[in-house]
Structure formats: C-alpha cells, structure tokens
Amino acid sequence: NAGVTQTPKFRVLKTGQSMTLLCAQDMNHEYMYWYRQDPGMGLRLIHYSVGEGTTAKGEVPDGYNVSRLKKQNFLLGLESAAPSQTSVYFCASSYIGRGNTEAFFGQGTRLTVV
Amino acid sequence: GEDVEQSLFLSVREGDSSVINCTYTDSSSTYLYWYKQEPGAGLQLLTYIFSNMDMKQDQRLTVLLNKKDKHLSLRIADTQTGDSAIYFCAEMKAAGNKLTFGGGTRVLVKP
C-alpha cells in the first residue's frame, strides 16, 4: 500500500521556468491538499480539493494552479517559478468519516528556484 | 498559519513530561490534531480529538481541549530522545473542510 506518493522528490528550477508536481494517493480519499513548508512558518495551505473535478484556494494560492482530473491525483503547477517559491512542498489526502479523519502526507518535494 | 499558533521551541530532559500548547481561532473546528515531523520526513499523525471532547489519552500522549479558551495541549509522559521532533497542531475547519496548521514547536529532548 503506497499511501501518498509525490514526484519528483527534488528539483532545481531557473526563474521563469514552469513545472508540475504530482501527488498520487491509492486510498480512495476524497480530500487532497497541497502545502508549502518554510522555516519558522509551519505548513501553509496552497490549494485543496474536496473531490474529483473540484479545487479551492488556500492561504497562499498566488503563483500556483492545481487540477484534480482524477480522484487519485492532485497536480500542483508553477507557471513561472520565482525564488520566493523555493520551499518544501507537501501533499496530503484524507477522508471525512465518522470517528476518523486522519490526513496522510507524502514525503515532500524540495524545490529550489534560482 | 495565523489561525493556529504555537510556541516555537521546547527543551525537556529525558524522562520528564513535555507539554506543547496550541491556540486556535475557529470555534466551529470539528477535529483538532497533533502531528509529528522528524528531520527530512513528512508529517505523521500522533493523535486527534473531536471538538466535543475535553480529553483523550493514548499511551504516553494526553490531549486536553479547552473549547472556551480555544486552547489545545499535548502532554508527552516520560519523554524519550526519540521524541525530539517538530510537533504541529492542526484544525479541521467546518467550512470547506480545510486543514490548517500551526507553525510547529521544535522539541529537543536532552539526555
């Protein structure tokens, strides 16, 4: 059981380049999230999805786009990368069920924009 | 995030109890969580509490929830060196099912 898998694990981009981070979950979860983690700032929610075909903005959505075309995948796109987007990105998935609502996290993607 | 606040750092001696505190602002939050992050790793759920509960105990972990003051705490009994990590408090907001995290508390356990 793979859980939540993020690809790639590491990436270095030049300013202005674009890229897509992929998150895949095999637990049939409805909810999926993208966070960024910066030193001293904890995890900040970028975008999230409450089901296939739906997305919503989190705390820090600017400069990012997302898509949830398939229930198991949640893609995070950077159209024109900026140094301020250097961060560690985490994807998570969860379901809301009676008595249990644990979010499962991927191992993270370390992105450096130079 | 601004909605969930934690102190930045806690130092504790091995064998003592650790108490990590968290405050949140959304009184309609349905679930509150404690996650642990070890260096270079993702987040691992430690425990959670439903908003209509006051306390939950799970082995060495005790969660206390004060809904009136919107205060959540995590007590780790008999703290071990393996408990050194960053601990995150998080809330599940009722509106939109957003999962929002605090800034994390770095716990250092000294032998």
PDB file of N, CA and C in Angstrom, chain A residues 33-114:
ATOM      1  N   TYR A  33      -4.717  17.890  -0.517  1.00  0.00           N
ATOM      2  CA  TYR A  33      -4.205  19.208  -0.135  1.00  0.00           C
ATOM      3  C   TYR A  33      -2.782  19.379  -0.657  1.00  0.00           C
ATOM      4  N   TRP A  34      -2.425  20.607  -0.959  1.00  0.00           N
ATOM      5  CA  TRP A  34      -1.036  20.973  -1.203  1.00  0.00           C
ATOM      6  C   TRP A  34      -0.625  22.048  -0.206  1.00  0.00           C
ATOM      7  N   TYR A  35       0.517  21.800   0.470  1.00  0.00           N
ATOM      8  CA  TYR A  35       1.077  22.749   1.427  1.00  0.00           C
ATOM      9  C   TYR A  35       2.503  23.082   1.021  1.00  0.00           C
ATOM     10  N   ARG A  36       2.956  24.237   1.492  1.00  0.00           N
ATOM     11  CA  ARG A  36       4.373  24.535   1.429  1.00  0.00           C
ATOM     12  C   ARG A  36       4.868  24.741   2.854  1.00  0.00           C
ATOM     13  N   GLN A  37       6.095  24.306   3.095  1.00  0.00           N
ATOM     14  CA  GLN A  37       6.688  24.441   4.426  1.00  0.00           C
ATOM     15  C   GLN A  37       7.950  25.265   4.327  1.00  0.00           C
ATOM     16  N   ASP A  38       7.954  26.372   5.042  1.00  0.00           N
ATOM     17  CA  ASP A  38       9.101  27.258   5.087  1.00  0.00           C
ATOM     18  C   ASP A  38       9.577  27.379   6.525  1.00  0.00           C
ATOM     19  N   PRO A  39      10.862  27.578   6.744  1.00  0.00           N
ATOM     20  CA  PRO A  39      11.395  27.636   8.118  1.00  0.00           C
ATOM     21  C   PRO A  39      10.645  28.635   8.979  1.00  0.00           C
ATOM     22  N   GLY A  40      10.205  28.173  10.166  1.00  0.00           N
ATOM     23  CA  GLY A  40       9.541  29.052  11.119  1.00  0.00           C
ATOM     24  C   GLY A  40       8.111  29.396  10.780  1.00  0.00           C
ATOM     25  N   MET A  41       7.597  28.892   9.644  1.00  0.00           N
ATOM     26  CA  MET A  41       6.237  29.275   9.236  1.00  0.00           C
ATOM     27  C   MET A  41       5.296  28.091   9.175  1.00  0.00           C
ATOM     28  N   GLY A  42       5.761  26.931   9.564  1.00  0.00           N
ATOM     29  CA  GLY A  42       4.881  25.778   9.556  1.00  0.00           C
ATOM     30  C   GLY A  42       4.428  25.426   8.154  1.00  0.00           C
ATOM     31  N   LEU A  43       3.281  24.813   8.070  1.00  0.00           N
ATOM     32  CA  LEU A  43       2.713  24.432   6.779  1.00  0.00           C
ATOM     33  C   LEU A  43       1.618  25.420   6.410  1.00  0.00           C
ATOM     34  N   ARG A  44       1.716  25.950   5.219  1.00  0.00           N
ATOM     35  CA  ARG A  44       0.688  26.856   4.750  1.00  0.00           C
ATOM     36  C   ARG A  44      -0.041  26.221   3.570  1.00  0.00           C
ATOM     37  N   LEU A  45      -1.362  26.294   3.610  1.00  0.00           N
ATOM     38  CA  LEU A  45      -2.183  25.634   2.601  1.00  0.00           C
ATOM     39  C   LEU A  45      -2.190  26.453   1.315  1.00  0.00           C
ATOM     40  N   ILE A  46      -1.852  25.806   0.205  1.00  0.00           N
ATOM     41  CA  ILE A  46      -1.803  26.491  -1.093  1.00  0.00           C
ATOM     42  C   ILE A  46      -3.162  26.356  -1.781  1.00  0.00           C
ATOM     43  N   HIS A  47      -3.522  25.132  -2.083  1.00  0.00           N
ATOM     44  CA  HIS A  47      -4.821  24.794  -2.670  1.00  0.00           C
ATOM     45  C   HIS A  47      -5.251  23.465  -2.110  1.00  0.00           C
ATOM     46  N   TYR A  48      -6.550  23.202  -2.218  1.00  0.00           N
ATOM     47  CA  TYR A  48      -7.031  21.910  -1.801  1.00  0.00           C
ATOM     48  C   TYR A  48      -8.213  21.493  -2.664  1.00  0.00           C
ATOM     49  N   SER A  49      -8.613  20.240  -2.498  1.00  0.00           N
ATOM     50  CA  SER A  49      -9.710  19.700  -3.312  1.00  0.00           C
ATOM     51  C   SER A  49     -10.564  18.786  -2.439  1.00  0.00           C
ATOM     52  N   VAL A  50     -11.865  18.942  -2.563  1.00  0.00           N
ATOM     53  CA  VAL A  50     -12.770  18.104  -1.774  1.00  0.00           C
ATOM     54  C   VAL A  50     -13.402  17.015  -2.623  1.00  0.00           C
ATOM     55  N   GLY A  51     -12.929  16.862  -3.830  1.00  0.00           N
ATOM     56  CA  GLY A  51     -13.424  15.785  -4.678  1.00  0.00           C
ATOM     57  C   GLY A  51     -12.935  15.943  -6.100  1.00  0.00           C
ATOM     58  N   GLU A  52     -13.080  14.891  -6.861  1.00  0.00           N
ATOM     59  CA  GLU A  52     -12.666  14.913  -8.262  1.00  0.00           C
ATOM     60  C   GLU A  52     -13.335  16.068  -8.997  1.00  0.00           C
ATOM     61  N   GLY A  53     -12.518  16.815  -9.742  1.00  0.00           N
ATOM     62  CA  GLY A  53     -13.053  17.908 -10.533  1.00  0.00           C
ATOM     63  C   GLY A  53     -13.258  19.206  -9.781  1.00  0.00           C
ATOM     64  N   THR A  54     -12.947  19.233  -8.470  1.00  0.00           N
ATOM     65  CA  THR A  54     -13.129  20.461  -7.684  1.00  0.00           C
ATOM     66  C   THR A  54     -11.804  20.893  -7.084  1.00  0.00           C
ATOM     67  N   THR A  55     -11.588  22.200  -7.000  1.00  0.00           N
ATOM     68  CA  THR A  55     -10.416  22.748  -6.329  1.00  0.00           C
ATOM     69  C   THR A  55     -10.823  24.027  -5.614  1.00  0.00           C
ATOM     70  N   ALA A  56     -10.048  24.405  -4.611  1.00  0.00           N
ATOM     71  CA  ALA A  56     -10.321  25.629  -3.865  1.00  0.00           C
ATOM     72  C   ALA A  56      -9.008  26.234  -3.398  1.00  0.00           C
ATOM     73  N   LYS A  57      -9.027  27.551  -3.188  1.00  0.00           N
ATOM     74  CA  LYS A  57      -7.817  28.248  -2.771  1.00  0.00           C
ATOM     75  C   LYS A  57      -7.607  28.117  -1.277  1.00  0.00           C
ATOM     76  N   GLY A  58      -6.336  28.027  -0.899  1.00  0.00           N
ATOM     77  CA  GLY A  58      -5.966  28.017   0.499  1.00  0.00           C
ATOM     78  C   GLY A  58      -5.465  29.380   0.935  1.00  0.00           C
ATOM     79  N   GLU A  59      -4.475  29.386   1.825  1.00  0.00           N
ATOM     80  CA  GLU A  59      -3.935  30.644   2.359  1.00  0.00           C
ATOM     81  C   GLU A  59      -3.041  31.374   1.379  1.00  0.00           C
ATOM     82  N   VAL A  60      -2.249  30.623   0.607  1.00  0.00           N
ATOM     83  CA  VAL A  60      -1.209  31.233  -0.237  1.00  0.00           C
ATOM     84  C   VAL A  60      -1.295  30.703  -1.668  1.00  0.00           C
ATOM     85  N   PRO A  61      -2.384  30.967  -2.390  1.00  0.00           N
ATOM     86  CA  PRO A  61      -2.574  30.364  -3.714  1.00  0.00           C
ATOM     87  C   PRO A  61      -1.856  31.057  -4.870  1.00  0.00           C
ATOM     88  N   ASP A  62      -1.411  32.310  -4.657  1.00  0.00           N
ATOM     89  CA  ASP A  62      -0.874  33.082  -5.784  1.00  0.00           C
ATOM     90  C   ASP A  62       0.383  32.454  -6.356  1.00  0.00           C
ATOM     91  N   GLY A  63       0.426  32.357  -7.695  1.00  0.00           N
ATOM     92  CA  GLY A  63       1.574  31.792  -8.382  1.00  0.00           C
ATOM     93  C   GLY A  63       1.476  30.289  -8.608  1.00  0.00           C
ATOM     94  N   TYR A  64       0.377  29.693  -8.134  1.00  0.00           N
ATOM     95  CA  TYR A  64       0.181  28.240  -8.269  1.00  0.00           C
ATOM     96  C   TYR A  64      -1.173  27.950  -8.907  1.00  0.00           C
ATOM     97  N   ASN A  65      -1.238  26.847  -9.652  1.00  0.00           N
ATOM     98  CA  ASN A  65      -2.528  26.342 -10.107  1.00  0.00           C
ATOM     99  C   ASN A  65      -2.583  24.850  -9.818  1.00  0.00           C
ATOM    100  N   VAL A  66      -3.789  24.334  -9.742  1.00  0.00           N
ATOM    101  CA  VAL A  66      -3.966  22.922  -9.413  1.00  0.00           C
ATOM    102  C   VAL A  66      -5.034  22.315 -10.308  1.00  0.00           C
ATOM    103  N   SER A  67      -4.983  20.990 -10.407  1.00  0.00           N
ATOM    104  CA  SER A  67      -6.049  20.278 -11.110  1.00  0.00           C
ATOM    105  C   SER A  67      -6.267  18.924 -10.456  1.00  0.00           C
ATOM    106  N   ARG A  68      -7.527  18.505 -10.460  1.00  0.00           N
ATOM    107  CA  ARG A  68      -7.913  17.213  -9.868  1.00  0.00           C
ATOM    108  C   ARG A  68      -8.815  16.514 -10.888  1.00  0.00           C
ATOM    109  N   LEU A  69      -8.211  16.090 -11.992  1.00  0.00           N
ATOM    110  CA  LEU A  69      -8.993  15.450 -13.055  1.00  0.00           C
ATOM    111  C   LEU A  69      -9.369  14.026 -12.683  1.00  0.00           C
ATOM    112  N   LYS A  70      -8.511  13.375 -11.903  1.00  0.00           N
ATOM    113  CA  LYS A  70      -8.798  12.032 -11.426  1.00  0.00           C
ATOM    114  C   LYS A  70      -8.777  12.047  -9.906  1.00  0.00           C
ATOM    115  N   LYS A  71      -9.598  11.253  -9.302  1.00  0.00           N
ATOM    116  CA  LYS A  71      -9.723  11.252  -7.843  1.00  0.00           C
ATOM    117  C   LYS A  71      -8.379  10.970  -7.167  1.00  0.00           C
ATOM    118  N   GLN A  72      -7.573  10.128  -7.762  1.00  0.00           N
ATOM    119  CA  GLN A  72      -6.345   9.716  -7.089  1.00  0.00           C
ATOM    120  C   GLN A  72      -5.175  10.673  -7.285  1.00  0.00           C
ATOM    121  N   ASN A  73      -5.321  11.648  -8.178  1.00  0.00           N
ATOM    122  CA  ASN A  73      -4.194  12.538  -8.480  1.00  0.00           C
ATOM    123  C   ASN A  73      -4.542  13.996  -8.222  1.00  0.00           C
ATOM    124  N   PHE A  74      -3.565  14.725  -7.692  1.00  0.00           N
ATOM    125  CA  PHE A  74      -3.737  16.166  -7.455  1.00  0.00           C
ATOM    126  C   PHE A  74      -2.446  16.832  -7.917  1.00  0.00           C
ATOM    127  N   LEU A  75      -2.543  17.644  -8.961  1.00  0.00           N
ATOM    128  CA  LEU A  75      -1.367  18.240  -9.565  1.00  0.00           C
ATOM    129  C   LEU A  75      -1.218  19.693  -9.132  1.00  0.00           C
ATOM    130  N   LEU A  76       0.008  20.076  -8.832  1.00  0.00           N
ATOM    131  CA  LEU A  76       0.320  21.463  -8.478  1.00  0.00           C
ATOM    132  C   LEU A  76       1.239  22.031  -9.548  1.00  0.00           C
ATOM    133  N   GLY A  77       0.829  23.118 -10.168  1.00  0.00           N
ATOM    134  CA  GLY A  77       1.609  23.709 -11.243  1.00  0.00           C
ATOM    135  C   GLY A  77       2.173  25.065 -10.867  1.00  0.00           C
ATOM    136  N   LEU A  78       3.401  25.294 -11.310  1.00  0.00           N
ATOM    137  CA  LEU A  78       4.023  26.613 -11.209  1.00  0.00           C
ATOM    138  C   LEU A  78       4.248  27.070 -12.642  1.00  0.00           C
ATOM    139  N   GLU A  79       3.552  28.104 -13.074  1.00  0.00           N
ATOM    140  CA  GLU A  79       3.650  28.546 -14.465  1.00  0.00           C
ATOM    141  C   GLU A  79       4.933  29.311 -14.751  1.00  0.00           C
ATOM    142  N   SER A  80       5.355  30.129 -13.795  1.00  0.00           N
ATOM    143  CA  SER A  80       6.551  30.939 -13.963  1.00  0.00           C
ATOM    144  C   SER A  80       7.233  31.038 -12.601  1.00  0.00           C
ATOM    145  N   ALA A  81       8.153  30.122 -12.339  1.00  0.00           N
ATOM    146  CA  ALA A  81       8.722  29.988 -10.995  1.00  0.00           C
ATOM    147  C   ALA A  81       9.495  31.240 -10.572  1.00  0.00           C
ATOM    148  N   ALA A  82       9.385  31.557  -9.286  1.00  0.00           N
ATOM    149  CA  ALA A  82      10.094  32.692  -8.690  1.00  0.00           C
ATOM    150  C   ALA A  82      10.897  32.197  -7.490  1.00  0.00           C
ATOM    151  N   PRO A  83      11.999  32.884  -7.147  1.00  0.00           N
ATOM    152  CA  PRO A  83      12.793  32.452  -5.989  1.00  0.00           C
ATOM    153  C   PRO A  83      11.962  32.335  -4.699  1.00  0.00           C
ATOM    154  N   SER A  84      10.898  33.141  -4.579  1.00  0.00           N
ATOM    155  CA  SER A  84      10.053  33.073  -3.378  1.00  0.00           C
ATOM    156  C   SER A  84       9.297  31.750  -3.266  1.00  0.00           C
ATOM    157  N   GLN A  85       9.303  30.978  -4.342  1.00  0.00           N
ATOM    158  CA  GLN A  85       8.639  29.685  -4.316  1.00  0.00           C
ATOM    159  C   GLN A  85       9.582  28.546  -3.932  1.00  0.00           C
ATOM    160  N   THR A  86      10.813  28.902  -3.605  1.00  0.00           N
ATOM    161  CA  THR A  86      11.732  27.915  -3.034  1.00  0.00           C
ATOM    162  C   THR A  86      11.164  27.454  -1.700  1.00  0.00           C
ATOM    163  N   SER A  87      10.936  26.159  -1.565  1.00  0.00           N
ATOM    164  CA  SER A  87      10.253  25.649  -0.378  1.00  0.00           C
ATOM    165  C   SER A  87      10.237  24.123  -0.436  1.00  0.00           C
ATOM    166  N   VAL A  88       9.708  23.529   0.618  1.00  0.00           N
ATOM    167  CA  VAL A  88       9.398  22.104   0.600  1.00  0.00           C
ATOM    168  C   VAL A  88       7.884  21.977   0.471  1.00  0.00           C
ATOM    169  N   TYR A  89       7.448  21.222  -0.509  1.00  0.00           N
ATOM    170  CA  TYR A  89       6.023  21.085  -0.792  1.00  0.00           C
ATOM    171  C   TYR A  89       5.537  19.711  -0.325  1.00  0.00           C
ATOM    172  N   PHE A  90       4.439  19.745   0.400  1.00  0.00           N
ATOM    173  CA  PHE A  90       3.835  18.503   0.882  1.00  0.00           C
ATOM    174  C   PHE A  90       2.424  18.363   0.343  1.00  0.00           C
ATOM    175  N   CYS A  91       2.126  17.151  -0.066  1.00  0.00           N
ATOM    176  CA  CYS A  91       0.773  16.795  -0.454  1.00  0.00           C
ATOM    177  C   CYS A  91       0.187  15.923   0.651  1.00  0.00           C
ATOM    178  N   ALA A  92      -1.115  16.039   0.847  1.00  0.00           N
ATOM    179  CA  ALA A  92      -1.803  15.202   1.828  1.00  0.00           C
ATOM    180  C   ALA A  92      -3.162  14.802   1.291  1.00  0.00           C
ATOM    181  N   SER A  93      -3.673  13.695   1.809  1.00  0.00           N
ATOM    182  CA  SER A  93      -5.027  13.281   1.456  1.00  0.00           C
ATOM    183  C   SER A  93      -5.739  12.793   2.705  1.00  0.00           C
ATOM    184  N   SER A  94      -7.050  12.893   2.684  1.00  0.00           N
ATOM    185  CA  SER A  94      -7.819  12.430   3.835  1.00  0.00           C
ATOM    186  C   SER A  94      -9.252  12.158   3.402  1.00  0.00           C
ATOM    187  N   TYR A  95      -9.995  11.498   4.266  1.00  0.00           N
ATOM    188  CA  TYR A  95     -11.438  11.379   4.081  1.00  0.00           C
ATOM    189  C   TYR A  95     -12.094  11.817   5.363  1.00  0.00           C
ATOM    190  N   ILE A  96     -13.290  12.223   5.273  1.00  0.00           N
ATOM    191  CA  ILE A  96     -14.039  12.606   6.463  1.00  0.00           C
ATOM    192  C   ILE A  96     -15.028  11.496   6.732  1.00  0.00           C
ATOM    193  N   GLY A  97     -14.684  10.695   7.735  1.00  0.00           N
ATOM    194  CA  GLY A  97     -15.578   9.609   8.088  1.00  0.00           C
ATOM    195  C   GLY A  97     -15.881   9.683   9.560  1.00  0.00           C
ATOM    196  N   ARG A  98     -16.853   8.936   9.979  1.00  0.00           N
ATOM    197  CA  ARG A  98     -17.244   9.002  11.380  1.00  0.00           C
ATOM    198  C   ARG A  98     -16.090   8.503  12.240  1.00  0.00           C
ATOM    199  N   GLY A  99     -15.612   9.339  13.142  1.00  0.00           N
ATOM    200  CA  GLY A  99     -14.608   8.941  14.115  1.00  0.00           C
ATOM    201  C   GLY A  99     -13.180   8.941  13.639  1.00  0.00           C
ATOM    202  N   ASN A 100     -12.941   9.189  12.375  1.00  0.00           N
ATOM    203  CA  ASN A 100     -11.555   9.153  11.918  1.00  0.00           C
ATOM    204  C   ASN A 100     -11.405  10.069  10.731  1.00  0.00           C
ATOM    205  N   THR A 101     -10.469  10.973  10.823  1.00  0.00           N
ATOM    206  CA  THR A 101     -10.265  11.899   9.731  1.00  0.00           C
ATOM    207  C   THR A 101      -8.785  12.212   9.558  1.00  0.00           C
ATOM    208  N   GLU A 102      -7.969  11.183   9.637  1.00  0.00           N
ATOM    209  CA  GLU A 102      -6.529  11.367   9.552  1.00  0.00           C
ATOM    210  C   GLU A 102      -6.122  11.799   8.155  1.00  0.00           C
ATOM    211  N   ALA A 103      -5.212  12.761   8.079  1.00  0.00           N
ATOM    212  CA  ALA A 103      -4.601  13.164   6.817  1.00  0.00           C
ATOM    213  C   ALA A 103      -3.261  12.457   6.687  1.00  0.00           C
ATOM    214  N   PHE A 104      -3.036  11.874   5.537  1.00  0.00           N
ATOM    215  CA  PHE A 104      -1.796  11.173   5.255  1.00  0.00           C
ATOM    216  C   PHE A 104      -0.937  12.046   4.355  1.00  0.00           C
ATOM    217  N   PHE A 105       0.341  12.127   4.690  1.00  0.00           N
ATOM    218  CA  PHE A 105       1.243  13.018   3.975  1.00  0.00           C
ATOM    219  C   PHE A 105       2.226  12.258   3.106  1.00  0.00           C
ATOM    220  N   GLY A 106       2.578  12.888   1.994  1.00  0.00           N
ATOM    221  CA  GLY A 106       3.697  12.407   1.202  1.00  0.00           C
ATOM    222  C   GLY A 106       5.006  12.802   1.853  1.00  0.00           C
ATOM    223  N   GLN A 107       6.111  12.387   1.249  1.00  0.00           N
ATOM    224  CA  GLN A 107       7.429  12.629   1.824  1.00  0.00           C
ATOM    225  C   GLN A 107       7.987  14.001   1.481  1.00  0.00           C
ATOM    226  N   GLY A 108       7.296  14.724   0.639  1.00  0.00           N
ATOM    227  CA  GLY A 108       7.724  16.084   0.334  1.00  0.00           C
ATOM    228  C   GLY A 108       8.530  16.196  -0.949  1.00  0.00           C
ATOM    229  N   THR A 109       8.461  17.390  -1.549  1.00  0.00           N
ATOM    230  CA  THR A 109       9.267  17.740  -2.722  1.00  0.00           C
ATOM    231  C   THR A 109      10.053  18.995  -2.383  1.00  0.00           C
ATOM    232  N   ARG A 110      11.370  18.896  -2.446  1.00  0.00           N
ATOM    233  CA  ARG A 110      12.206  20.070  -2.156  1.00  0.00           C
ATOM    234  C   ARG A 110      12.485  20.796  -3.466  1.00  0.00           C
ATOM    235  N   LEU A 111      11.952  21.998  -3.567  1.00  0.00           N
ATOM    236  CA  LEU A 111      12.093  22.795  -4.795  1.00  0.00           C
ATOM    237  C   LEU A 111      12.962  24.012  -4.520  1.00  0.00           C
ATOM    238  N   THR A 112      13.951  24.200  -5.374  1.00  0.00           N
ATOM    239  CA  THR A 112      14.810  25.381  -5.300  1.00  0.00           C
ATOM    240  C   THR A 112      14.682  26.144  -6.605  1.00  0.00           C
ATOM    241  N   VAL A 113      14.381  27.431  -6.503  1.00  0.00           N
ATOM    242  CA  VAL A 113      14.280  28.289  -7.689  1.00  0.00           C
ATOM    243  C   VAL A 113      15.444  29.274  -7.646  1.00  0.00           C
ATOM    244  N   VAL A 114      16.278  29.231  -8.675  1.00  0.00           N
ATOM    245  CA  VAL A 114      17.475  30.085  -8.680  1.00  0.00           C
ATOM    246  C   VAL A 114      17.345  31.191  -9.723  1.00  0.00           C
TER     247      VAL A 114
END
